[in-house]
Short mmCIF file of C-alpha atoms in Angstrom, two decimals:
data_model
loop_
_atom_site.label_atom_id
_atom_site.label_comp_id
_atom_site.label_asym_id
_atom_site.label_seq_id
_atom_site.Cartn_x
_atom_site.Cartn_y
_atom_site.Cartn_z
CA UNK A 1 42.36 118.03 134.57
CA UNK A 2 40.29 119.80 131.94
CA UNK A 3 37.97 118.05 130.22
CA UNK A 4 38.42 116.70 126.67
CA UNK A 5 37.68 119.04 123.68
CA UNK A 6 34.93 118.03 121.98
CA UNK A 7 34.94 117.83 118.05
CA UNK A 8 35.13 121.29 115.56
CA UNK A 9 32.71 119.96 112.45
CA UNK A 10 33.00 121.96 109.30
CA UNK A 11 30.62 121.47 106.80
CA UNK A 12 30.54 123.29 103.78
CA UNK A 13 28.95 122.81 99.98
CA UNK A 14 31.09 121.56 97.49
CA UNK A 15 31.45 124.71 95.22
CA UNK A 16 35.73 125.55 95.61
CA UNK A 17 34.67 129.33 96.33
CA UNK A 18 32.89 128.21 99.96
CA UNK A 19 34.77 124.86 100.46
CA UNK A 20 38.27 125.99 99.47
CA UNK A 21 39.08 128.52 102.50
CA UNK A 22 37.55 125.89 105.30
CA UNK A 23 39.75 122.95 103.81
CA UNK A 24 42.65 126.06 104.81
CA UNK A 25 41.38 126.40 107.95
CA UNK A 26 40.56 123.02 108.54
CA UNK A 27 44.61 122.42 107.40
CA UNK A 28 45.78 125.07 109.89
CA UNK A 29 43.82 123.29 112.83
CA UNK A 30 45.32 119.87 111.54
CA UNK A 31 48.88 120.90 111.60
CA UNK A 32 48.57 122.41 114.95
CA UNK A 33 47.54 119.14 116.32
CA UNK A 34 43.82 119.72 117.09
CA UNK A 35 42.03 117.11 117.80
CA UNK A 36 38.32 115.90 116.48
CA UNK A 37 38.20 117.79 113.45
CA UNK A 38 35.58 116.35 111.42
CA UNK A 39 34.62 117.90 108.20
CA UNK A 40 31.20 117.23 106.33
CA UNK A 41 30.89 118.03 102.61
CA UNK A 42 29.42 116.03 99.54
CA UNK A 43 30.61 112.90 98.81
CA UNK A 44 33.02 113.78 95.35
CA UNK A 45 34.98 115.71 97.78
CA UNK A 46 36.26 113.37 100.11
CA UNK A 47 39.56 113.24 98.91
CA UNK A 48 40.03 116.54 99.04
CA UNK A 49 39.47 116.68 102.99
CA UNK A 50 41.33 113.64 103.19
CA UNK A 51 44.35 115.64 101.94
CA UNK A 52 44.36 117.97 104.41
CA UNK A 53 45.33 116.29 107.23
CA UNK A 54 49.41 117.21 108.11
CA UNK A 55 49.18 116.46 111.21
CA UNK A 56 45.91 115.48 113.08
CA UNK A 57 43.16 113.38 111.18
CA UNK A 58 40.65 115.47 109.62
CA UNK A 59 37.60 113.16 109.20
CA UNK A 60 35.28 113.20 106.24
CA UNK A 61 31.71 113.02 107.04
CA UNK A 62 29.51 112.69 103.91
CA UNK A 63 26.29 114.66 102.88
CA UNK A 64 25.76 112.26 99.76
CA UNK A 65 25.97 113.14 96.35
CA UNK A 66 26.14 116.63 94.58
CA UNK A 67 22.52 117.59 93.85
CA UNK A 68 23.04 119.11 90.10
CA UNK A 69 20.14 121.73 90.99
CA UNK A 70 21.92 123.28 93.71
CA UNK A 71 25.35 123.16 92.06
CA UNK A 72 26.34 125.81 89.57
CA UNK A 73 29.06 123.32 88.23
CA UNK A 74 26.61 120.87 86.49
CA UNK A 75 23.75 123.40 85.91
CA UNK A 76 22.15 123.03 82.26
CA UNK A 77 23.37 125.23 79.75
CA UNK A 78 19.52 126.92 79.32
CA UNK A 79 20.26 127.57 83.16
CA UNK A 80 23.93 128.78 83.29
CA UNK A 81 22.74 131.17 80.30
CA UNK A 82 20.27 132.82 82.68
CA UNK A 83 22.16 133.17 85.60
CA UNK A 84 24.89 134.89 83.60
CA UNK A 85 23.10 137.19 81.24
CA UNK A 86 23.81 140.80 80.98
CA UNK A 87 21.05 141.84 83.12
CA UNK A 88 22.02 141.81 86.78
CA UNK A 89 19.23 141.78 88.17
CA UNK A 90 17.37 138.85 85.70
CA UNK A 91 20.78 136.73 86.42
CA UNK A 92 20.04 137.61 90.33
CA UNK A 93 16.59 136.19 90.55
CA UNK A 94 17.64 133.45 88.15
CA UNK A 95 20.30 132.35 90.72
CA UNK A 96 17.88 132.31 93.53
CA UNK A 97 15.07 130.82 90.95
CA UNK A 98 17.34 127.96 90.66
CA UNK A 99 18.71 127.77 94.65
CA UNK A 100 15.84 127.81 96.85
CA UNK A 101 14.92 124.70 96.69
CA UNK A 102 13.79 123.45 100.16
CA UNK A 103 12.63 119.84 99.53
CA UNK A 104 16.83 119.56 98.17
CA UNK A 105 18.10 121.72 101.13
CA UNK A 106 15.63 119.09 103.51
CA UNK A 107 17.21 116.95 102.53
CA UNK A 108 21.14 118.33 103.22
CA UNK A 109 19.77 119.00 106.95
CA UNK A 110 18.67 115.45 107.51
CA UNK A 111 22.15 113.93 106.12
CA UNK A 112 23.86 116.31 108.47
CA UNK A 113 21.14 116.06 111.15
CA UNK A 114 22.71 112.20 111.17
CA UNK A 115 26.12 113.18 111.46
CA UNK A 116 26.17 116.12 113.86
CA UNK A 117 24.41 112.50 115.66
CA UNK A 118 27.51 111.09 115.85
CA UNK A 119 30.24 113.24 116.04
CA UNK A 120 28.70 115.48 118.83
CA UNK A 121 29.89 119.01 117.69
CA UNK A 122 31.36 121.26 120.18
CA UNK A 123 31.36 124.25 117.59
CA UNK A 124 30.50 123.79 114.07
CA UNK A 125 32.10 126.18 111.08
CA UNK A 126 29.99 126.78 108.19
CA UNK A 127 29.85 128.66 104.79
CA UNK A 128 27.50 131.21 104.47
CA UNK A 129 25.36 129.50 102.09
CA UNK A 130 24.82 126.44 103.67
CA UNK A 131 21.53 127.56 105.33
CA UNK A 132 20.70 123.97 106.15
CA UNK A 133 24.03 123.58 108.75
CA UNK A 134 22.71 127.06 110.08
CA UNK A 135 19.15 125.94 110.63
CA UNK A 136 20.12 122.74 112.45
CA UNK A 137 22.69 124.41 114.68
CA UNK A 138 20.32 126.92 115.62
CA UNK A 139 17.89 124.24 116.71
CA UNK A 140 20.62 122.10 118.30
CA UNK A 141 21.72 125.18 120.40
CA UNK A 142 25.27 124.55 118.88
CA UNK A 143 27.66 126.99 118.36
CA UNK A 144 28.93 128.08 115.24
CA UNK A 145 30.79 130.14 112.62
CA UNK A 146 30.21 131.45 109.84
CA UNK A 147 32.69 131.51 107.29
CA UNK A 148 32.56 134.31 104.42
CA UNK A 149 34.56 134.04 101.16
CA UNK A 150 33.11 137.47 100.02
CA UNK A 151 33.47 140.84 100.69
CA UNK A 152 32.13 141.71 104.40
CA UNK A 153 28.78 143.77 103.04
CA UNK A 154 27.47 140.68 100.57
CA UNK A 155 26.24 139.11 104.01
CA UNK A 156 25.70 142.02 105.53
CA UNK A 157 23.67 144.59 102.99
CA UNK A 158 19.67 143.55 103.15
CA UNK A 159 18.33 141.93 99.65
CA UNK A 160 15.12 143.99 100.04
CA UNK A 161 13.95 147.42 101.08
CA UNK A 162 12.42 146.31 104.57
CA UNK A 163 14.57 143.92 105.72
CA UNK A 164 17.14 144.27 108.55
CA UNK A 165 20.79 145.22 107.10
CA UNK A 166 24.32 146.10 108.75
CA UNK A 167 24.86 148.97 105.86
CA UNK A 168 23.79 152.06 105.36
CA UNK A 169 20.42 152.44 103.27
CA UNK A 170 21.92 154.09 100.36
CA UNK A 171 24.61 151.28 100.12
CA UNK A 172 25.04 149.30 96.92
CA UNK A 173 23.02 145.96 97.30
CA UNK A 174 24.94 142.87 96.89
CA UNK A 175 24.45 141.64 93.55
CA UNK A 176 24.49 144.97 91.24
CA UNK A 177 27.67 146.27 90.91
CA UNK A 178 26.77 149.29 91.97
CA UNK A 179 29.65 152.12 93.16
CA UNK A 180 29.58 154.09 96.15
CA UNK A 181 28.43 156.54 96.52
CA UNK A 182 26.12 156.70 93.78
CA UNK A 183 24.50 158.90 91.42
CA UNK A 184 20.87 159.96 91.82
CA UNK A 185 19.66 157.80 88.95
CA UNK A 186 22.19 155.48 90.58
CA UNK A 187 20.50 155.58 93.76
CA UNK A 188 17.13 154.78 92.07
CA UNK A 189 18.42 151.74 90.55
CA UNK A 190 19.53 150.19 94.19
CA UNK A 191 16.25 150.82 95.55
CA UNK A 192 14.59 149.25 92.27
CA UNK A 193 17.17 146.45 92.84
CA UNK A 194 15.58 145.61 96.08
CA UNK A 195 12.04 146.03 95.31
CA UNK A 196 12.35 143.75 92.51
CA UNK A 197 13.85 141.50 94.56
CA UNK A 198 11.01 141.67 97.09
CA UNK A 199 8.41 141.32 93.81
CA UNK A 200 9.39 138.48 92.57
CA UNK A 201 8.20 136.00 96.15
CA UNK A 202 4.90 137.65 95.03
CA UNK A 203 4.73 135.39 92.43
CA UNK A 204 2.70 132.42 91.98
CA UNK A 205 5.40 129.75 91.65
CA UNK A 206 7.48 131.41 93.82
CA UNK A 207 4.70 131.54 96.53
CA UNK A 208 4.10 127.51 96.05
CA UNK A 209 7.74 127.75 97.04
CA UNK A 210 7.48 129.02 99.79
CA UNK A 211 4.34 127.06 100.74
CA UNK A 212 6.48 124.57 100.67
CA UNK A 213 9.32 125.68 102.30
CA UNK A 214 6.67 126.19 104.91
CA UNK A 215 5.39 123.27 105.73
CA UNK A 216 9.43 121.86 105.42
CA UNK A 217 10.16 123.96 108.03
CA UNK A 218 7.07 123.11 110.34
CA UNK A 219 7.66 119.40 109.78
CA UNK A 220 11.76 119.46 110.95
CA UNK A 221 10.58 122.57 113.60
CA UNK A 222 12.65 125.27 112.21
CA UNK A 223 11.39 128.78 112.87
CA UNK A 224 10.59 131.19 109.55
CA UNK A 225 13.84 132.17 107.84
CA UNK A 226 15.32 134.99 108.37
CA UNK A 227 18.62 136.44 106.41
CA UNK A 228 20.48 137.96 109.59
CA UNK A 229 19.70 134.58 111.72
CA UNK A 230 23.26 133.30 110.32
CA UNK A 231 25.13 136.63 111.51
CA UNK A 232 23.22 137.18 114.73
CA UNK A 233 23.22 133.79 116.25
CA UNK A 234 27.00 133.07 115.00
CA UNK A 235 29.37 133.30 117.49
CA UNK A 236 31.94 134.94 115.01
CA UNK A 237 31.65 135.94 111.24
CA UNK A 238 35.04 135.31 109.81
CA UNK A 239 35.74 136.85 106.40
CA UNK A 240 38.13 135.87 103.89
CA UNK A 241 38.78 140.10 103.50
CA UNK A 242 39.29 143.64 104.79
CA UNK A 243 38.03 146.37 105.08
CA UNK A 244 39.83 148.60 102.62
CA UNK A 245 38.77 146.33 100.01
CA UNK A 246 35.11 147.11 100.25
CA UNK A 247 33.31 150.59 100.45
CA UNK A 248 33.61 152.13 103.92
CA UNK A 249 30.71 151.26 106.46
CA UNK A 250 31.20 150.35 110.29
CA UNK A 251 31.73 146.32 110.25
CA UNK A 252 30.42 144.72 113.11
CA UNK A 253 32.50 143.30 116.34
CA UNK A 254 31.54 139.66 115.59
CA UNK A 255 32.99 139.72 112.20
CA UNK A 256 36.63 139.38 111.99
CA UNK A 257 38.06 140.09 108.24
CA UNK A 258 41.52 138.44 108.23
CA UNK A 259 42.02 138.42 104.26
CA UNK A 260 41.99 135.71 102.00
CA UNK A 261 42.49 132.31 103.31
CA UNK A 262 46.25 131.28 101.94
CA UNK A 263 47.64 127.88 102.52
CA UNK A 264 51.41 127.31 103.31
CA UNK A 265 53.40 127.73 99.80
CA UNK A 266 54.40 126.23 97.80
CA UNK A 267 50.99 123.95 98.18
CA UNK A 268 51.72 122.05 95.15
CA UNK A 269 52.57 118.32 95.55
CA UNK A 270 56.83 118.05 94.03
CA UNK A 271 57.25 122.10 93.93
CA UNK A 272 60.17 123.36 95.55
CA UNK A 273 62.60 126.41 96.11
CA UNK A 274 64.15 125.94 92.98
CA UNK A 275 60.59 125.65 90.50
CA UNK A 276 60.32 121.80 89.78
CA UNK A 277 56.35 121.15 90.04
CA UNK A 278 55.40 117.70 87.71
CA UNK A 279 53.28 119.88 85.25
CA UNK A 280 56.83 121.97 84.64
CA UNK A 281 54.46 125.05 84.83
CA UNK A 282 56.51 126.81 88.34
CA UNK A 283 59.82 126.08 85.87
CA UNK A 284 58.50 127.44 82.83
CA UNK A 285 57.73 131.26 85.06
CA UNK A 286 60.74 131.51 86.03
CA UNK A 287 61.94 131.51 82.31
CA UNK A 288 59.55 134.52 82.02
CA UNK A 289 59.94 137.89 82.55
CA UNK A 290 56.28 139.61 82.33
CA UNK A 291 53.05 136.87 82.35
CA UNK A 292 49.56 137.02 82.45
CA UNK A 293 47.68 134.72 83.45
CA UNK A 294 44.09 133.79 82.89
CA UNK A 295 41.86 131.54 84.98
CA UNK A 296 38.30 131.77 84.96
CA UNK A 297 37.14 129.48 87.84
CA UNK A 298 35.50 126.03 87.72
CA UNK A 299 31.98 127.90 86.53
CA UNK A 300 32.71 129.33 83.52
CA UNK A 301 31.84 128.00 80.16
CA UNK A 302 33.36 129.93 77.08
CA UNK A 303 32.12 129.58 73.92
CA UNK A 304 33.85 128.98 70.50
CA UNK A 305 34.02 132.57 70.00
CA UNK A 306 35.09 133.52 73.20
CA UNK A 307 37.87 131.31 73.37
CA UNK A 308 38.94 132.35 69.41
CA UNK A 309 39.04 136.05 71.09
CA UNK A 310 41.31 134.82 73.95
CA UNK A 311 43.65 132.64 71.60
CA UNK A 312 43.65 136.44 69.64
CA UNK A 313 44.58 139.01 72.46
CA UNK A 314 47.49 136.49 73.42
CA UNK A 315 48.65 137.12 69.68
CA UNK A 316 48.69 140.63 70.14
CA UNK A 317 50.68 140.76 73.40
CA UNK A 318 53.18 138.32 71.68
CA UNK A 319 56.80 139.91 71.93
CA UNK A 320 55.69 141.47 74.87
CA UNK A 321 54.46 139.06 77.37
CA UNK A 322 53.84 135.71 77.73
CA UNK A 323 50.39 134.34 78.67
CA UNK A 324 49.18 131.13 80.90
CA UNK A 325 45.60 130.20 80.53
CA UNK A 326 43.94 127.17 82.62
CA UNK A 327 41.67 125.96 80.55
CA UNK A 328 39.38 122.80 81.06
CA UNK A 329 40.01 120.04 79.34
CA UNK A 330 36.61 120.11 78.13
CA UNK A 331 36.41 123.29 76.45
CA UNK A 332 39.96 122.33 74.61
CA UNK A 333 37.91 121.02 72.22
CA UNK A 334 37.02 124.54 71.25
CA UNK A 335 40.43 125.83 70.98
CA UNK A 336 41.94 126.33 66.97
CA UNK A 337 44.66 123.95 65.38
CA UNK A 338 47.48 123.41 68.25
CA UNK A 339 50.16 124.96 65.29
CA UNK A 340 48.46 128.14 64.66
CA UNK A 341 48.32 129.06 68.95
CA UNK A 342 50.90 131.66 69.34
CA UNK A 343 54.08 130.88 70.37
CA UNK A 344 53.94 133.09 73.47
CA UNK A 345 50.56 131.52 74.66
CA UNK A 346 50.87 128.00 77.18
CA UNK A 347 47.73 126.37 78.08
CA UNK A 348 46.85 124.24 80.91
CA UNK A 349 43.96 121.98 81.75
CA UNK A 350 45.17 121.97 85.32
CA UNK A 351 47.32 123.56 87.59
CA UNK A 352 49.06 121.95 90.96
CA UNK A 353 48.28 125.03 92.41
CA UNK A 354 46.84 128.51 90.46
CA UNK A 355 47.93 130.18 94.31
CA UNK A 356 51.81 128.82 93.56
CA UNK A 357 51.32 130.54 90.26
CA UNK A 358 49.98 133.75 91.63
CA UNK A 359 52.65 134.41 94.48
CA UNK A 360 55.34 133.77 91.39
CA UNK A 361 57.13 137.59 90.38
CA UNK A 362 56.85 136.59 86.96
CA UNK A 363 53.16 136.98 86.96
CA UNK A 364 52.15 140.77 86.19
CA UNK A 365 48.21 141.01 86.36
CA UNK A 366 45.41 138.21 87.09
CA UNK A 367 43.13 137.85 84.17
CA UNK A 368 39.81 136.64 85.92
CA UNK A 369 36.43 136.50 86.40
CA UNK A 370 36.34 138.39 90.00
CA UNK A 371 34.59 135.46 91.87
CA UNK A 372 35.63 136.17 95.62
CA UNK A 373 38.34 133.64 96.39
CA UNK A 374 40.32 134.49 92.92
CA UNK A 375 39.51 138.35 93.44
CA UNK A 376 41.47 138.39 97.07
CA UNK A 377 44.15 135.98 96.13
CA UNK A 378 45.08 137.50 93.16
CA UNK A 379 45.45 140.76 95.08
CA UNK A 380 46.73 138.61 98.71
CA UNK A 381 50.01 138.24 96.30
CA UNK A 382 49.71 141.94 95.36
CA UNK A 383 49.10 141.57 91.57
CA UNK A 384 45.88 143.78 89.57
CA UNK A 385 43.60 142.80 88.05
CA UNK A 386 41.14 142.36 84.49
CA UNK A 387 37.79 141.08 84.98
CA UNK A 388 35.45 139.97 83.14
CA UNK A 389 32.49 139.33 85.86
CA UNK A 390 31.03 136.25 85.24
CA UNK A 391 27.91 136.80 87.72
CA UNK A 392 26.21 137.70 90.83
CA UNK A 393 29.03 139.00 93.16
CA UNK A 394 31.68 139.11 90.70
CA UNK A 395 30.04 142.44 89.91
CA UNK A 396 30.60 143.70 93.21
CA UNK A 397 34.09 142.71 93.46
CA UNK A 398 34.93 143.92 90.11
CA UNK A 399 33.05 147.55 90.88
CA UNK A 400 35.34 148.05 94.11
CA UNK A 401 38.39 146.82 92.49
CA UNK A 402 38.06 149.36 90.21
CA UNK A 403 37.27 151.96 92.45
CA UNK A 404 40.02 150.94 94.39
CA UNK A 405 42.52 151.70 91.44
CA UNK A 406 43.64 147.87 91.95
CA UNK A 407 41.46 146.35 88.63
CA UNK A 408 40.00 147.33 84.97
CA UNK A 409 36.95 145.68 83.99
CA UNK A 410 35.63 144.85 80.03
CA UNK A 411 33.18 147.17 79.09
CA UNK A 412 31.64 144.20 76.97
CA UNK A 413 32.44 140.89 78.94
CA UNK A 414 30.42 139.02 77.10
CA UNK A 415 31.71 139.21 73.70
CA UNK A 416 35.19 139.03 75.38
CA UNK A 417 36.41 141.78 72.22
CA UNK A 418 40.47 141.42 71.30
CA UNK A 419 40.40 144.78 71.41
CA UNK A 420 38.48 145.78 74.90
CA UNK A 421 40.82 143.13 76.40
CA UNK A 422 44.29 143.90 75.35
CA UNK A 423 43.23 147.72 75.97
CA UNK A 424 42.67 146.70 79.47
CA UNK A 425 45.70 144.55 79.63
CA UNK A 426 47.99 146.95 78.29
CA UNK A 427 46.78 149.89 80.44
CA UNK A 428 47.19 147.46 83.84
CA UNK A 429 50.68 146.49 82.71
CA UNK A 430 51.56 149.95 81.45
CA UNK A 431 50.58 151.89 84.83
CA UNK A 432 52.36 151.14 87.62
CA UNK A 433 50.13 152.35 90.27
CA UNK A 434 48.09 149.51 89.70
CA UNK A 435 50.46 147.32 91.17
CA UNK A 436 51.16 149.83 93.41
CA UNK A 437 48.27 149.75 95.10
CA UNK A 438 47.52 145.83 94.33
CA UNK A 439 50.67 145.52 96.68
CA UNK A 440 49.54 147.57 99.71
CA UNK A 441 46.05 145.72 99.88
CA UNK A 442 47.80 142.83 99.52
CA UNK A 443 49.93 144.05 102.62
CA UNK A 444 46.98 145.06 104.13
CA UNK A 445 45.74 140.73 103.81
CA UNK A 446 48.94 139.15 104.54
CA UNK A 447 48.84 141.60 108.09
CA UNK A 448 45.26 140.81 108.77
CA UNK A 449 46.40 136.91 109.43
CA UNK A 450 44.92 134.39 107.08
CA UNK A 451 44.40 131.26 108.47
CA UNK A 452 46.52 131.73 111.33
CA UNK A 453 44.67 134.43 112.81
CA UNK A 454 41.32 132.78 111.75
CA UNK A 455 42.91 129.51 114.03
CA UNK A 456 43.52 131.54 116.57
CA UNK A 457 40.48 132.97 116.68
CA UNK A 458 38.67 129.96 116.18
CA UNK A 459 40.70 128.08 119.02
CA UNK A 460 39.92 131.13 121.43
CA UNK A 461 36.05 130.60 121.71
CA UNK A 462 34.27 129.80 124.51
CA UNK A 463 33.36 126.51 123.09
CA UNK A 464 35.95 125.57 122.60
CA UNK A 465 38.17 126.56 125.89
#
């Protein structure tokens, strides 16, 4: 007889870009009736893993508390501001300002130092920024993962002129929204990109930093970092994309794109064939013959202005489409008198499921902010896309969707102008290539496998045969 399969532990932060397509994953294992599947996340999320069990148990192993520093969700509004200014490059090292911090990363390796303790990982599955689940199964001698909800190059393309990258030299570093190719003065601005990058550990509080990242490292007896350590030593890089969704460079043997990471649908709890869903939202679509539909992830904070401008453009497609817009309940407070919102405008706090609403034919273009996961679903269900970047690689995923003929994005995102927005609207809607081609990547996803190829794959490593 063989001998029994040791456990699969995911762990993952709790941001829904790098959690959501493991909780898939970890679904697809579950239903397949795969046992030992443990999955380690922070502690608000627990119900969430919980949920995912259909057939299997999927246990939840908890890393404590969100730490507010490292979580872009409860950031302070002086820090959100920076990380999202116009300036790519300022929001970039404002991002990684605010995210290396290795006494708060210490301390996610020693919670998950306890439970790999316990549960005994054969093979452990990990988001790409979790450098703390890397570092202790490198030390550990574990296998693992790595699980990328970007396009292949942002873990791939080398932050800084000398370091070790899986792109060509003159390709777009992640981060800048570059195109490629590029311009001369185009090219100049990469390279700037990275030496600025490289500048900035010169610093003096950056270089207490790493002092103390340092002596972190010396006292849990983790070698120096090193950004390719997570691709190298993993046995597989799977990636929530394909290749004709980025620009064209020779991807790797270990990384496996299989498109974006789609649950069994209808995922919402009560929806059915015929449209019933408890928010009436699946019933309401299929009233509707053209919709657009705005979601701007669980990041973004609009502003009274902002949302004024939205609450505008929907006025302006009135008679011509109808619109859908999740918006928090928080930020309702910001939204004019209920009887003056158009009559062709519906607004949620929450959606059972934004992926039920993308796969419905009623929906004609994805209004979003490009963040990975909503950037390949929206296009997984073949629909185009506005964007109106939000930050760090929505800029990349906004600069290829446009170059791809699949997207249009603001020329002035922040102000979120009526008239930039319905100009981009109305030119998606009114050109059908765009959903043209929107379809045929999103062909190109659904034949690359999703979750069941990522299972497959998963289930055919040596660890765990």
């Amino acid at each position: 007889m063989s001998a029994p399969q040791r456990p699969v532990l995911f762990v993952s932060l709790p941001e829904s870009g790098l959690l959501n397509p493991l909780l898939v994953l970890a679904g697809e294992l579950s239903r397949r009736g795969v046992p030992d599947l443990w999955f380690a996340t922070d502690e608000p999320r627990r119900g969430d893993v919980e949920r995912v069990a259909e057939g299997s148990p999927v246990e939840f192993a908890s890393l404590g508390e969100v730490l507010s520093e490292l979580s872009a969700v409860s950031w302070e509004d002086g820090v959100y501001r920076e990380v999202t200014q116009a300036s790519r490059f300022r929001a970039h090292r404002a991002v990684i300002r605010q995210s290396y911090r290795p006494d708060l990363q210490a301390e996610k390796y020693r919670r998950l130092e306890s439970v790999v303790e316990k549960v005994e990982p054969a093979l452990m599955v990990i988001d790409c920024v979790s450098s703390f689940a890397v570092d202790l199964a490198v030390k550990r001698g574990i296998p693992f993962v790595l699980s990328v909800p970007f396009l292949p190059s942002n873990v791939l393309t080398s932050l800084n002129p000398f370091g070790p990258s899986g792109t060509p030299r003159d390709f777009p570093v992640p981060h800048s929204g570059l195109p490629f190719p590029m311009s001369s003065a185009q090219k100049f601005r990469n390279e700037l990109f990275k030496w600025r990058t490289l500048a900035m550990f010169f610093n003096p509080a950056m270089g207490k930093v790493l002092s103390e990242d340092a002596r972190i490292r010396k006292d849990l007896g983790l070698p120096k970092p090193n950004p390719m350590t997570r691709i190298d030593r993993a046995e597989m890089v799977l990636c929530n994309s394909v290749a004709e969704l980025d620009f064209p460079f020779p991807v790797p043997d270990r990384m496996k794109l299989v498109g974006a990471m789609v649950p069994p649908l209808p995922e919402a709890a009560g929806a059915d064939d015929n449209g019933a869903d408890d928010t009436g939202v699946m019933a309401w679509l299929g009233a509707q013959s053209s919709v657009v539909y705005m979601g701007f992830g669980t990041i973004t904070r609009l502003t009274r202005e902002q949302v004024a401008s939205l609450v505008e453009v929907a006025r302006r497609l009135n008679g011509r489409h109808q619109v859908l817009w999740k918006l928090p309940e928080e930020q309702q407070h910001l939204l004019p008198p209920r009887e003056s919102l158009p009559v062709n405008l519906r607004i949620e706090s929450w959606l059972p499921s934004q992926l039920d609403v993308l796969a419905h034919p009623s929906v004609k273009v994805f209004f979003t902010h490009g963040g990975g996961n909503g950037f390949h679903e929206g296009l997984y269900f073949g629909k185009p896309l506005v964007v109106r970047p939000l930050w760090v690689d929505c800029y990349d995923q906004a600069v290829r969707g446009r170059a791809h003929g699949v997207s249009l994005t603001l020329d002035r995102p922040r102000e979120m102008d009526p008239d930039d927005v319905v100009d981009k609207l109305t030119r998606v809607l009114g050109d059908p290539s765009f959903h043209e081609r929107a379809e045929r990547l999103g062909a190109l996803q659904r034949a690359a496998g999703g979750r069941s190829e990522a299972a497959d794959l998963l289930l055919s490593l040596p660890a765990l045969a």
